[in-house]
């Protein structure tokens, strides 16, 4: 596993462990409570800086977190506070922030984080708010695809996007979550078992959307602004140049004022990952892949 990827996994696990240490064994996990019990002052303020969702101040007087009042969604505010908590709980983060003057502004929310501590804090927040075991408990009672993501978002009180990313990380079945804007891809996450379906091309930031129901959906701005949804049938060749025999459900939802669209690709008919308890163990996945190929 590449070093950067390993660090992100550690950050997510540290988030999960922090929830546990503070006694949270069910949804929703309250990052405001964790901050209060850690003697961290949390305040809502207008940051007067575009795109800044929150910040953390670490100095001799203590630690403070500010989240932006410009962010209206409660799920996004909770993610922002959880992200800032990552800068407090993750090894090396407080030292790095203190070394740069004790103030750090964040653009939380799995957007286009470019520095390593931003990505690590996003993964910490994701683990803190959506621990693997609790996510899988929710998914086991829901249908594959958007229903599981919606249920997680409601139970965990997080945004639909962060729930979709977490489902792609934890789901025992093949699922892909893609966020787009207009004619282009912003980012996408595939579950480990989705990658083994025969994906030949990964979608990257700014890639054009393939000719799909999502691209059609995005041509009408009111679909996105008013949070409309749509469903279509697609296949692996359309999105990932894989075999066209792998049919996929394409579930689409407009994310409102952010101007983004979430697409979830999945299928009830696709086989489950038999190593769901160990699906992050890449060795096991490698052993399993040839067996899977026979079942295609
Ligand atoms: Zn940050």
PDB file of C-alpha atoms and ligand atoms in Angstrom:
ATOM      1  CA  UNK A   1       0.000   0.000   0.000  1.00  0.00           C
ATOM      2  CA  UNK A   2       1.386   3.399  -0.938  1.00  0.00           C
ATOM      3  CA  UNK A   3       2.564   5.443   2.025  1.00  0.00           C
ATOM      4  CA  UNK A   4       0.113   8.312   1.486  1.00  0.00           C
ATOM      5  CA  UNK A   5      -2.819   5.917   1.252  1.00  0.00           C
ATOM      6  CA  UNK A   6      -1.644   4.168   4.414  1.00  0.00           C
ATOM      7  CA  UNK A   7      -1.531   7.484   6.288  1.00  0.00           C
ATOM      8  CA  UNK A   8      -5.117   8.233   5.218  1.00  0.00           C
ATOM      9  CA  UNK A   9      -6.225   4.842   6.479  1.00  0.00           C
ATOM     10  CA  UNK A  10      -4.504   5.497   9.809  1.00  0.00           C
ATOM     11  CA  UNK A  11      -6.219   8.899  10.024  1.00  0.00           C
ATOM     12  CA  UNK A  12      -9.622   7.318   9.437  1.00  0.00           C
ATOM     13  CA  UNK A  13      -8.928   4.639  12.033  1.00  0.00           C
ATOM     14  CA  UNK A  14      -7.857   7.318  14.533  1.00  0.00           C
ATOM     15  CA  UNK A  15     -11.230   9.004  13.929  1.00  0.00           C
ATOM     16  CA  UNK A  16     -13.091   5.755  14.564  1.00  0.00           C
ATOM     17  CA  UNK A  17     -11.047   5.132  17.708  1.00  0.00           C
ATOM     18  CA  UNK A  18     -11.757   8.657  18.988  1.00  0.00           C
ATOM     19  CA  UNK A  19     -15.536   8.107  18.698  1.00  0.00           C
ATOM     20  CA  UNK A  20     -15.149   4.885  20.633  1.00  0.00           C
ATOM     21  CA  UNK A  21     -13.001   6.475  23.335  1.00  0.00           C
ATOM     22  CA  UNK A  22     -15.680   9.086  23.889  1.00  0.00           C
ATOM     23  CA  UNK A  23     -18.275   6.362  24.353  1.00  0.00           C
ATOM     24  CA  UNK A  24     -20.163   6.656  21.050  1.00  0.00           C
ATOM     25  CA  UNK A  25     -21.424   3.236  20.014  1.00  0.00           C
ATOM     26  CA  UNK A  26     -24.393   4.362  17.951  1.00  0.00           C
ATOM     27  CA  UNK A  27     -25.346   7.102  15.465  1.00  0.00           C
ATOM     28  CA  UNK A  28     -25.284  10.044  15.442  1.00  0.00           C
ATOM     29  CA  UNK A  29     -21.805  10.816  16.763  1.00  0.00           C
ATOM     30  CA  UNK A  30     -21.562  14.316  18.209  1.00  0.00           C
ATOM     31  CA  UNK A  31     -18.302  16.138  17.354  1.00  0.00           C
ATOM     32  CA  UNK A  32     -19.448  19.181  19.374  1.00  0.00           C
ATOM     33  CA  UNK A  33     -19.648  16.998  22.502  1.00  0.00           C
ATOM     34  CA  UNK A  34     -16.202  15.495  21.821  1.00  0.00           C
ATOM     35  CA  UNK A  35     -14.774  19.019  21.473  1.00  0.00           C
ATOM     36  CA  UNK A  36     -16.405  20.194  24.716  1.00  0.00           C
ATOM     37  CA  UNK A  37     -15.117  17.212  26.658  1.00  0.00           C
ATOM     38  CA  UNK A  38     -11.633  17.910  25.242  1.00  0.00           C
ATOM     39  CA  UNK A  39     -11.779  21.518  26.558  1.00  0.00           C
ATOM     40  CA  UNK A  40     -11.914  22.881  23.016  1.00  0.00           C
ATOM     41  CA  UNK A  41     -14.024  25.993  22.554  1.00  0.00           C
ATOM     42  CA  UNK A  42     -16.264  25.803  19.454  1.00  0.00           C
ATOM     43  CA  UNK A  43     -17.783  28.943  17.934  1.00  0.00           C
ATOM     44  CA  UNK A  44     -19.785  29.766  14.816  1.00  0.00           C
ATOM     45  CA  UNK A  45     -18.473  32.805  12.914  1.00  0.00           C
ATOM     46  CA  UNK A  46     -18.365  34.302   9.456  1.00  0.00           C
ATOM     47  CA  UNK A  47     -14.767  33.614   8.384  1.00  0.00           C
ATOM     48  CA  UNK A  48     -14.812  36.530   5.868  1.00  0.00           C
ATOM     49  CA  UNK A  49     -12.727  34.325   3.597  1.00  0.00           C
ATOM     50  CA  UNK A  50     -14.165  32.614   0.552  1.00  0.00           C
ATOM     51  CA  UNK A  51     -14.319  28.851   0.649  1.00  0.00           C
ATOM     52  CA  UNK A  52     -13.131  28.519   4.242  1.00  0.00           C
ATOM     53  CA  UNK A  53     -15.400  26.146   6.145  1.00  0.00           C
ATOM     54  CA  UNK A  54     -13.616  26.269   9.482  1.00  0.00           C
ATOM     55  CA  UNK A  55     -10.401  26.849  11.344  1.00  0.00           C
ATOM     56  CA  UNK A  56      -8.498  25.759  14.413  1.00  0.00           C
ATOM     57  CA  UNK A  57      -6.386  27.903  16.707  1.00  0.00           C
ATOM     58  CA  UNK A  58      -3.777  26.238  18.886  1.00  0.00           C
ATOM     59  CA  UNK A  59      -1.771  28.398  21.292  1.00  0.00           C
ATOM     60  CA  UNK A  60      -0.715  28.740  24.933  1.00  0.00           C
ATOM     61  CA  UNK A  61      -4.248  29.762  25.939  1.00  0.00           C
ATOM     62  CA  UNK A  62      -5.717  26.518  24.650  1.00  0.00           C
ATOM     63  CA  UNK A  63      -7.488  25.254  21.564  1.00  0.00           C
ATOM     64  CA  UNK A  64     -10.408  26.797  19.687  1.00  0.00           C
ATOM     65  CA  UNK A  65     -12.433  25.707  16.669  1.00  0.00           C
ATOM     66  CA  UNK A  66     -14.483  28.052  14.509  1.00  0.00           C
ATOM     67  CA  UNK A  67     -16.955  26.819  11.898  1.00  0.00           C
ATOM     68  CA  UNK A  68     -18.394  28.998   9.190  1.00  0.00           C
ATOM     69  CA  UNK A  69     -21.933  30.336   9.536  1.00  0.00           C
ATOM     70  CA  UNK A  70     -22.013  30.530   5.732  1.00  0.00           C
ATOM     71  CA  UNK A  71     -22.438  26.761   5.753  1.00  0.00           C
ATOM     72  CA  UNK A  72     -26.124  26.131   6.336  1.00  0.00           C
ATOM     73  CA  UNK A  73     -26.263  22.342   6.286  1.00  0.00           C
ATOM     74  CA  UNK A  74     -26.028  20.786   9.754  1.00  0.00           C
ATOM     75  CA  UNK A  75     -24.314  17.711   8.297  1.00  0.00           C
ATOM     76  CA  UNK A  76     -21.612  19.857   6.722  1.00  0.00           C
ATOM     77  CA  UNK A  77     -21.108  21.832   9.967  1.00  0.00           C
ATOM     78  CA  UNK A  78     -20.666  18.590  11.875  1.00  0.00           C
ATOM     79  CA  UNK A  79     -18.157  17.395   9.259  1.00  0.00           C
ATOM     80  CA  UNK A  80     -16.290  20.708   9.543  1.00  0.00           C
ATOM     81  CA  UNK A  81     -15.973  20.444  13.342  1.00  0.00           C
ATOM     82  CA  UNK A  82     -14.937  16.779  13.018  1.00  0.00           C
ATOM     83  CA  UNK A  83     -12.301  17.822  10.430  1.00  0.00           C
ATOM     84  CA  UNK A  84     -10.887  20.444  12.841  1.00  0.00           C
ATOM     85  CA  UNK A  85     -10.836  17.826  15.622  1.00  0.00           C
ATOM     86  CA  UNK A  86      -8.617  15.793  13.292  1.00  0.00           C
ATOM     87  CA  UNK A  87      -6.041  18.593  13.420  1.00  0.00           C
ATOM     88  CA  UNK A  88      -6.120  18.253  17.219  1.00  0.00           C
ATOM     89  CA  UNK A  89      -6.099  14.453  17.554  1.00  0.00           C
ATOM     90  CA  UNK A  90      -3.881  13.355  14.641  1.00  0.00           C
ATOM     91  CA  UNK A  91      -0.162  12.844  15.276  1.00  0.00           C
ATOM     92  CA  UNK A  92       1.923  15.707  13.994  1.00  0.00           C
ATOM     93  CA  UNK A  93      -0.968  18.048  13.161  1.00  0.00           C
ATOM     94  CA  UNK A  94      -0.824  20.299  16.271  1.00  0.00           C
ATOM     95  CA  UNK A  95       2.963  20.639  15.860  1.00  0.00           C
ATOM     96  CA  UNK A  96       2.601  21.543  12.169  1.00  0.00           C
ATOM     97  CA  UNK A  97      -0.101  24.121  12.927  1.00  0.00           C
ATOM     98  CA  UNK A  98       1.848  25.638  15.825  1.00  0.00           C
ATOM     99  CA  UNK A  99       4.924  25.863  13.603  1.00  0.00           C
ATOM    100  CA  UNK A 100       2.938  27.998  11.132  1.00  0.00           C
ATOM    101  CA  UNK A 101       1.674  30.462  13.749  1.00  0.00           C
ATOM    102  CA  UNK A 102      -0.968  28.394  15.538  1.00  0.00           C
ATOM    103  CA  UNK A 103      -3.756  29.182  13.077  1.00  0.00           C
ATOM    104  CA  UNK A 104      -5.040  26.901  10.347  1.00  0.00           C
ATOM    105  CA  UNK A 105      -7.945  27.526   7.963  1.00  0.00           C
ATOM    106  CA  UNK A 106      -9.652  24.536   6.350  1.00  0.00           C
ATOM    107  CA  UNK A 107     -11.711  23.757   3.319  1.00  0.00           C
ATOM    108  CA  UNK A 108     -13.289  20.635   4.771  1.00  0.00           C
ATOM    109  CA  UNK A 109     -15.677  18.293   3.083  1.00  0.00           C
ATOM    110  CA  UNK A 110     -13.815  15.996   0.710  1.00  0.00           C
ATOM    111  CA  UNK A 111     -13.711  18.728  -1.895  1.00  0.00           C
ATOM    112  CA  UNK A 112     -10.387  19.419  -3.538  1.00  0.00           C
ATOM    113  CA  UNK A 113      -8.087  19.142  -0.542  1.00  0.00           C
ATOM    114  CA  UNK A 114      -4.548  19.505  -1.780  1.00  0.00           C
ATOM    115  CA  UNK A 115      -2.314  19.353   1.272  1.00  0.00           C
ATOM    116  CA  UNK A 116      -1.712  16.123   3.131  1.00  0.00           C
ATOM    117  CA  UNK A 117      -3.008  17.364   6.483  1.00  0.00           C
ATOM    118  CA  UNK A 118      -6.265  18.467   4.843  1.00  0.00           C
ATOM    119  CA  UNK A 119      -6.850  15.038   3.344  1.00  0.00           C
ATOM    120  CA  UNK A 120      -5.902  13.348   6.608  1.00  0.00           C
ATOM    121  CA  UNK A 121      -8.325  15.533   8.558  1.00  0.00           C
ATOM    122  CA  UNK A 122     -11.112  14.694   6.070  1.00  0.00           C
ATOM    123  CA  UNK A 123     -10.469  10.989   6.558  1.00  0.00           C
ATOM    124  CA  UNK A 124     -10.362  11.445  10.337  1.00  0.00           C
ATOM    125  CA  UNK A 125     -13.749  13.215  10.197  1.00  0.00           C
ATOM    126  CA  UNK A 126     -15.188  10.498   7.998  1.00  0.00           C
ATOM    127  CA  UNK A 127     -14.086   7.773  10.437  1.00  0.00           C
ATOM    128  CA  UNK A 128     -15.191   9.758  13.488  1.00  0.00           C
ATOM    129  CA  UNK A 129     -18.707  10.406  12.182  1.00  0.00           C
ATOM    130  CA  UNK A 130     -19.134   7.082  10.349  1.00  0.00           C
ATOM    131  CA  UNK A 131     -17.244   4.204  12.012  1.00  0.00           C
ATOM    132  CA  UNK A 132     -17.028   1.075   9.837  1.00  0.00           C
ATOM    133  CA  UNK A 133     -19.044  -1.208  12.091  1.00  0.00           C
ATOM    134  CA  UNK A 134     -21.936   1.232  12.459  1.00  0.00           C
ATOM    135  CA  UNK A 135     -21.915   1.903   8.690  1.00  0.00           C
ATOM    136  CA  UNK A 136     -22.134  -1.811   7.920  1.00  0.00           C
ATOM    137  CA  UNK A 137     -24.981  -2.244  10.399  1.00  0.00           C
ATOM    138  CA  UNK A 138     -26.956   0.406   8.507  1.00  0.00           C
ATOM    139  CA  UNK A 139     -26.090  -1.046   5.075  1.00  0.00           C
ATOM    140  CA  UNK A 140     -27.105  -4.579   6.045  1.00  0.00           C
ATOM    141  CA  UNK A 141     -30.709  -3.452   6.428  1.00  0.00           C
ATOM    142  CA  UNK A 142     -30.916  -1.396   3.227  1.00  0.00           C
ATOM    143  CA  UNK A 143     -30.995  -1.964  -0.510  1.00  0.00           C
ATOM    144  CA  UNK A 144     -27.760  -1.601  -2.482  1.00  0.00           C
ATOM    145  CA  UNK A 145     -26.972   1.867  -3.889  1.00  0.00           C
ATOM    146  CA  UNK A 146     -28.709   5.151  -3.066  1.00  0.00           C
ATOM    147  CA  UNK A 147     -31.110   3.712  -0.415  1.00  0.00           C
ATOM    148  CA  UNK A 148     -28.155   2.624   1.774  1.00  0.00           C
ATOM    149  CA  UNK A 149     -26.398   5.962   1.251  1.00  0.00           C
ATOM    150  CA  UNK A 150     -29.523   7.960   2.113  1.00  0.00           C
ATOM    151  CA  UNK A 151     -30.119   5.853   5.243  1.00  0.00           C
ATOM    152  CA  UNK A 152     -26.522   6.371   6.372  1.00  0.00           C
ATOM    153  CA  UNK A 153     -26.712  10.105   5.734  1.00  0.00           C
ATOM    154  CA  UNK A 154     -29.874  10.342   7.881  1.00  0.00           C
ATOM    155  CA  UNK A 155     -28.670   8.070  10.708  1.00  0.00           C
ATOM    156  CA  UNK A 156     -25.161   9.526  10.898  1.00  0.00           C
ATOM    157  CA  UNK A 157     -26.393  13.104  10.249  1.00  0.00           C
ATOM    158  CA  UNK A 158     -23.830  13.745   7.522  1.00  0.00           C
ATOM    159  CA  UNK A 159     -24.040  15.098   3.997  1.00  0.00           C
ATOM    160  CA  UNK A 160     -25.159  12.733   1.254  1.00  0.00           C
ATOM    161  CA  UNK A 161     -21.740  13.063  -0.417  1.00  0.00           C
ATOM    162  CA  UNK A 162     -19.691  12.103   2.632  1.00  0.00           C
ATOM    163  CA  UNK A 163     -22.088   9.195   3.277  1.00  0.00           C
ATOM    164  CA  UNK A 164     -21.652   8.058  -0.353  1.00  0.00           C
ATOM    165  CA  UNK A 165     -17.860   8.116  -0.068  1.00  0.00           C
ATOM    166  CA  UNK A 166     -18.003   6.154   3.181  1.00  0.00           C
ATOM    167  CA  UNK A 167     -20.344   3.580   1.634  1.00  0.00           C
ATOM    168  CA  UNK A 168     -17.891   3.141  -1.250  1.00  0.00           C
ATOM    169  CA  UNK A 169     -15.202   2.454   1.378  1.00  0.00           C
ATOM    170  CA  UNK A 170     -17.212   0.074   3.570  1.00  0.00           C
ATOM    171  CA  UNK A 171     -19.806  -1.606   1.378  1.00  0.00           C
ATOM    172  CA  UNK A 172     -19.465  -5.369   1.011  1.00  0.00           C
ATOM    173  CA  UNK A 173     -20.819  -5.055  -2.545  1.00  0.00           C
ATOM    174  CA  UNK A 174     -19.649  -3.218  -5.694  1.00  0.00           C
ATOM    175  CA  UNK A 175     -20.653   0.445  -5.597  1.00  0.00           C
ATOM    176  CA  UNK A 176     -19.233   3.633  -7.120  1.00  0.00           C
ATOM    177  CA  UNK A 177     -19.936   7.225  -6.061  1.00  0.00           C
ATOM    178  CA  UNK A 178     -19.141  10.017  -8.523  1.00  0.00           C
ATOM    179  CA  UNK A 179     -19.500  13.745  -7.934  1.00  0.00           C
ATOM    180  CA  UNK A 180     -19.772  15.916 -11.030  1.00  0.00           C
ATOM    181  CA  UNK A 181     -20.334  19.531 -11.994  1.00  0.00           C
ATOM    182  CA  UNK A 182     -21.707  20.457 -15.398  1.00  0.00           C
ATOM    183  CA  UNK A 183     -20.014  18.321 -18.042  1.00  0.00           C
ATOM    184  CA  UNK A 184     -17.084  17.266 -15.856  1.00  0.00           C
ATOM    185  CA  UNK A 185     -16.157  14.838 -13.112  1.00  0.00           C
ATOM    186  CA  UNK A 186     -15.043  16.362  -9.780  1.00  0.00           C
ATOM    187  CA  UNK A 187     -14.060  13.115  -8.069  1.00  0.00           C
ATOM    188  CA  UNK A 188     -15.155   9.523  -7.682  1.00  0.00           C
ATOM    189  CA  UNK A 189     -14.766   6.654  -5.225  1.00  0.00           C
ATOM    190  CA  UNK A 190     -15.107   2.963  -6.084  1.00  0.00           C
ATOM    191  CA  UNK A 191     -15.527   0.152  -3.559  1.00  0.00           C
ATOM    192  CA  UNK A 192     -12.723  -2.424  -3.674  1.00  0.00           C
ATOM    193  CA  UNK A 193     -15.075  -5.022  -5.118  1.00  0.00           C
ATOM    194  CA  UNK A 194     -16.267  -2.564  -7.780  1.00  0.00           C
ATOM    195  CA  UNK A 195     -12.665  -2.244  -9.038  1.00  0.00           C
ATOM    196  CA  UNK A 196     -12.547  -5.997  -9.664  1.00  0.00           C
ATOM    197  CA  UNK A 197     -15.539  -5.907 -12.035  1.00  0.00           C
ATOM    198  CA  UNK A 198     -13.234  -5.094 -14.922  1.00  0.00           C
ATOM    199  CA  UNK A 199     -12.672  -1.343 -14.590  1.00  0.00           C
ATOM    200  CA  UNK A 200     -10.202  -0.289 -17.324  1.00  0.00           C
ATOM    201  CA  UNK A 201     -10.157   3.433 -16.769  1.00  0.00           C
ATOM    202  CA  UNK A 202     -10.452   5.499 -13.598  1.00  0.00           C
ATOM    203  CA  UNK A 203     -12.290   8.788 -13.693  1.00  0.00           C
ATOM    204  CA  UNK A 204     -10.145  11.752 -12.755  1.00  0.00           C
ATOM    205  CA  UNK A 205     -10.864  15.323 -11.805  1.00  0.00           C
ATOM    206  CA  UNK A 206     -11.948  17.403 -14.828  1.00  0.00           C
ATOM    207  CA  UNK A 207     -12.473  14.343 -17.056  1.00  0.00           C
ATOM    208  CA  UNK A 208     -15.561  14.837 -19.232  1.00  0.00           C
ATOM    209  CA  UNK A 209     -18.603  12.863 -18.081  1.00  0.00           C
ATOM    210  CA  UNK A 210     -19.360   9.941 -20.395  1.00  0.00           C
ATOM    211  CA  UNK A 211     -22.526  10.072 -22.517  1.00  0.00           C
ATOM    212  CA  UNK A 212     -24.839   9.080 -19.684  1.00  0.00           C
ATOM    213  CA  UNK A 213     -28.044   9.998 -17.875  1.00  0.00           C
ATOM    214  CA  UNK A 214     -25.892  12.038 -15.466  1.00  0.00           C
ATOM    215  CA  UNK A 215     -24.533  14.212 -18.292  1.00  0.00           C
ATOM    216  CA  UNK A 216     -28.065  14.744 -19.549  1.00  0.00           C
ATOM    217  CA  UNK A 217     -29.272  15.552 -15.995  1.00  0.00           C
ATOM    218  CA  UNK A 218     -26.527  18.176 -15.574  1.00  0.00           C
ATOM    219  CA  UNK A 219     -27.557  20.101 -18.679  1.00  0.00           C
ATOM    220  CA  UNK A 220     -30.541  21.498 -16.743  1.00  0.00           C
ATOM    221  CA  UNK A 221     -29.388  23.608 -13.775  1.00  0.00           C
ATOM    222  CA  UNK A 222     -32.786  23.422 -12.055  1.00  0.00           C
ATOM    223  CA  UNK A 223     -32.252  19.656 -11.594  1.00  0.00           C
ATOM    224  CA  UNK A 224     -29.285  20.434  -9.388  1.00  0.00           C
ATOM    225  CA  UNK A 225     -30.585  23.526  -7.603  1.00  0.00           C
ATOM    226  CA  UNK A 226     -33.886  21.938  -6.633  1.00  0.00           C
ATOM    227  CA  UNK A 227     -32.309  18.622  -5.625  1.00  0.00           C
ATOM    228  CA  UNK A 228     -34.115  16.515  -8.192  1.00  0.00           C
ATOM    229  CA  UNK A 229     -33.269  12.866  -8.673  1.00  0.00           C
ATOM    230  CA  UNK A 230     -33.290  10.429 -11.593  1.00  0.00           C
ATOM    231  CA  UNK A 231     -32.568   6.774 -12.326  1.00  0.00           C
ATOM    232  CA  UNK A 232     -31.285   5.024 -15.423  1.00  0.00           C
ATOM    233  CA  UNK A 233     -29.712   1.785 -16.531  1.00  0.00           C
ATOM    234  CA  UNK A 234     -26.077   1.971 -17.549  1.00  0.00           C
ATOM    235  CA  UNK A 235     -23.117  -0.386 -17.809  1.00  0.00           C
ATOM    236  CA  UNK A 236     -19.445  -0.653 -17.014  1.00  0.00           C
ATOM    237  CA  UNK A 237     -18.302   0.149 -20.566  1.00  0.00           C
ATOM    238  CA  UNK A 238     -20.025   3.521 -20.471  1.00  0.00           C
ATOM    239  CA  UNK A 239     -18.260   4.732 -17.301  1.00  0.00           C
ATOM    240  CA  UNK A 240     -15.068   2.728 -17.012  1.00  0.00           C
ATOM    241  CA  UNK A 241     -14.462   1.114 -20.419  1.00  0.00           C
ATOM    242  CA  UNK A 242     -15.092  -2.273 -18.794  1.00  0.00           C
ATOM    243  CA  UNK A 243     -17.304  -5.061 -20.154  1.00  0.00           C
ATOM    244  CA  UNK A 244     -20.708  -3.887 -21.361  1.00  0.00           C
ATOM    245  CA  UNK A 245     -22.181  -7.113 -19.987  1.00  0.00           C
ATOM    246  CA  UNK A 246     -21.862  -5.665 -16.467  1.00  0.00           C
ATOM    247  CA  UNK A 247     -25.106  -3.753 -16.137  1.00  0.00           C
ATOM    248  CA  UNK A 248     -25.372  -0.969 -13.542  1.00  0.00           C
ATOM    249  CA  UNK A 249     -28.118   1.093 -11.994  1.00  0.00           C
ATOM    250  CA  UNK A 250     -27.312   4.793 -12.323  1.00  0.00           C
ATOM    251  CA  UNK A 251     -28.927   6.795  -9.505  1.00  0.00           C
ATOM    252  CA  UNK A 252     -28.536  10.564  -9.735  1.00  0.00           C
ATOM    253  CA  UNK A 253     -29.321  13.365  -7.296  1.00  0.00           C
ATOM    254  CA  UNK A 254     -28.742  17.135  -7.503  1.00  0.00           C
ATOM    255  CA  UNK A 255     -26.919  18.480  -4.431  1.00  0.00           C
ATOM    256  CA  UNK A 256     -28.628  21.887  -4.314  1.00  0.00           C
ATOM    257  CA  UNK A 257     -26.792  25.161  -3.869  1.00  0.00           C
ATOM    258  CA  UNK A 258     -23.344  23.569  -4.163  1.00  0.00           C
ATOM    259  CA  UNK A 259     -24.001  23.113  -7.892  1.00  0.00           C
ATOM    260  CA  UNK A 260     -22.836  19.496  -7.754  1.00  0.00           C
ATOM    261  CA  UNK A 261     -24.430  16.202  -8.697  1.00  0.00           C
ATOM    262  CA  UNK A 262     -23.992  12.834  -7.000  1.00  0.00           C
ATOM    263  CA  UNK A 263     -24.170   9.688  -9.132  1.00  0.00           C
ATOM    264  CA  UNK A 264     -24.246   6.230  -7.560  1.00  0.00           C
ATOM    265  CA  UNK A 265     -23.526   3.182  -9.731  1.00  0.00           C
ATOM    266  CA  UNK A 266     -24.413  -0.232  -8.350  1.00  0.00           C
ATOM    267  CA  UNK A 267     -26.419  -3.334  -9.032  1.00  0.00           C
ATOM    268  CA  UNK A 268     -28.372  -5.767  -6.884  1.00  0.00           C
ATOM    269  CA  UNK A 269     -27.260  -8.499  -9.262  1.00  0.00           C
ATOM    270  CA  UNK A 270     -23.529  -8.096  -8.670  1.00  0.00           C
ATOM    271  CA  UNK A 271     -21.830 -10.550  -6.310  1.00  0.00           C
ATOM    272  CA  UNK A 272     -20.898  -9.479  -2.793  1.00  0.00           C
ATOM    273  CA  UNK A 273     -17.343  -9.352  -1.606  1.00  0.00           C
ATOM    274  CA  UNK A 274     -16.937 -12.566   0.417  1.00  0.00           C
ATOM    275  CA  UNK A 275     -14.196 -10.987   2.553  1.00  0.00           C
ATOM    276  CA  UNK A 276     -16.287  -8.158   3.828  1.00  0.00           C
ATOM    277  CA  UNK A 277     -14.668  -8.289   7.280  1.00  0.00           C
ATOM    278  CA  UNK A 278     -11.210  -7.904   5.724  1.00  0.00           C
ATOM    279  CA  UNK A 279     -11.940  -5.955   2.595  1.00  0.00           C
ATOM    280  CA  UNK A 280      -9.167  -3.475   3.346  1.00  0.00           C
ATOM    281  CA  UNK A 281      -6.608  -6.235   3.371  1.00  0.00           C
ATOM    282  CA  UNK A 282      -5.227  -6.040  -0.143  1.00  0.00           C
ATOM    283  CA  UNK A 283      -3.528  -9.441   0.052  1.00  0.00           C
ATOM    284  CA  UNK A 284      -6.836 -11.150   0.629  1.00  0.00           C
ATOM    285  CA  UNK A 285      -8.361  -9.165  -2.191  1.00  0.00           C
ATOM    286  CA  UNK A 286      -5.633 -10.298  -4.560  1.00  0.00           C
ATOM    287  CA  UNK A 287      -6.218 -13.916  -3.600  1.00  0.00           C
ATOM    288  CA  UNK A 288      -9.888 -13.485  -4.157  1.00  0.00           C
ATOM    289  CA  UNK A 289      -9.788 -11.723  -7.522  1.00  0.00           C
ATOM    290  CA  UNK A 290      -9.091 -14.760  -9.750  1.00  0.00           C
ATOM    291  CA  UNK A 291     -11.968 -16.655  -8.143  1.00  0.00           C
ATOM    292  CA  UNK A 292     -14.205 -13.730  -8.805  1.00  0.00           C
ATOM    293  CA  UNK A 293     -13.264 -13.688 -12.493  1.00  0.00           C
ATOM    294  CA  UNK A 294     -14.826 -17.117 -12.906  1.00  0.00           C
ATOM    295  CA  UNK A 295     -18.103 -15.835 -11.639  1.00  0.00           C
ATOM    296  CA  UNK A 296     -18.342 -12.994 -14.130  1.00  0.00           C
TER     297      UNK A 296
HETATM  298 ZN1  LIG B   1      -7.984  21.526   7.843  1.00  0.00          ZN
END
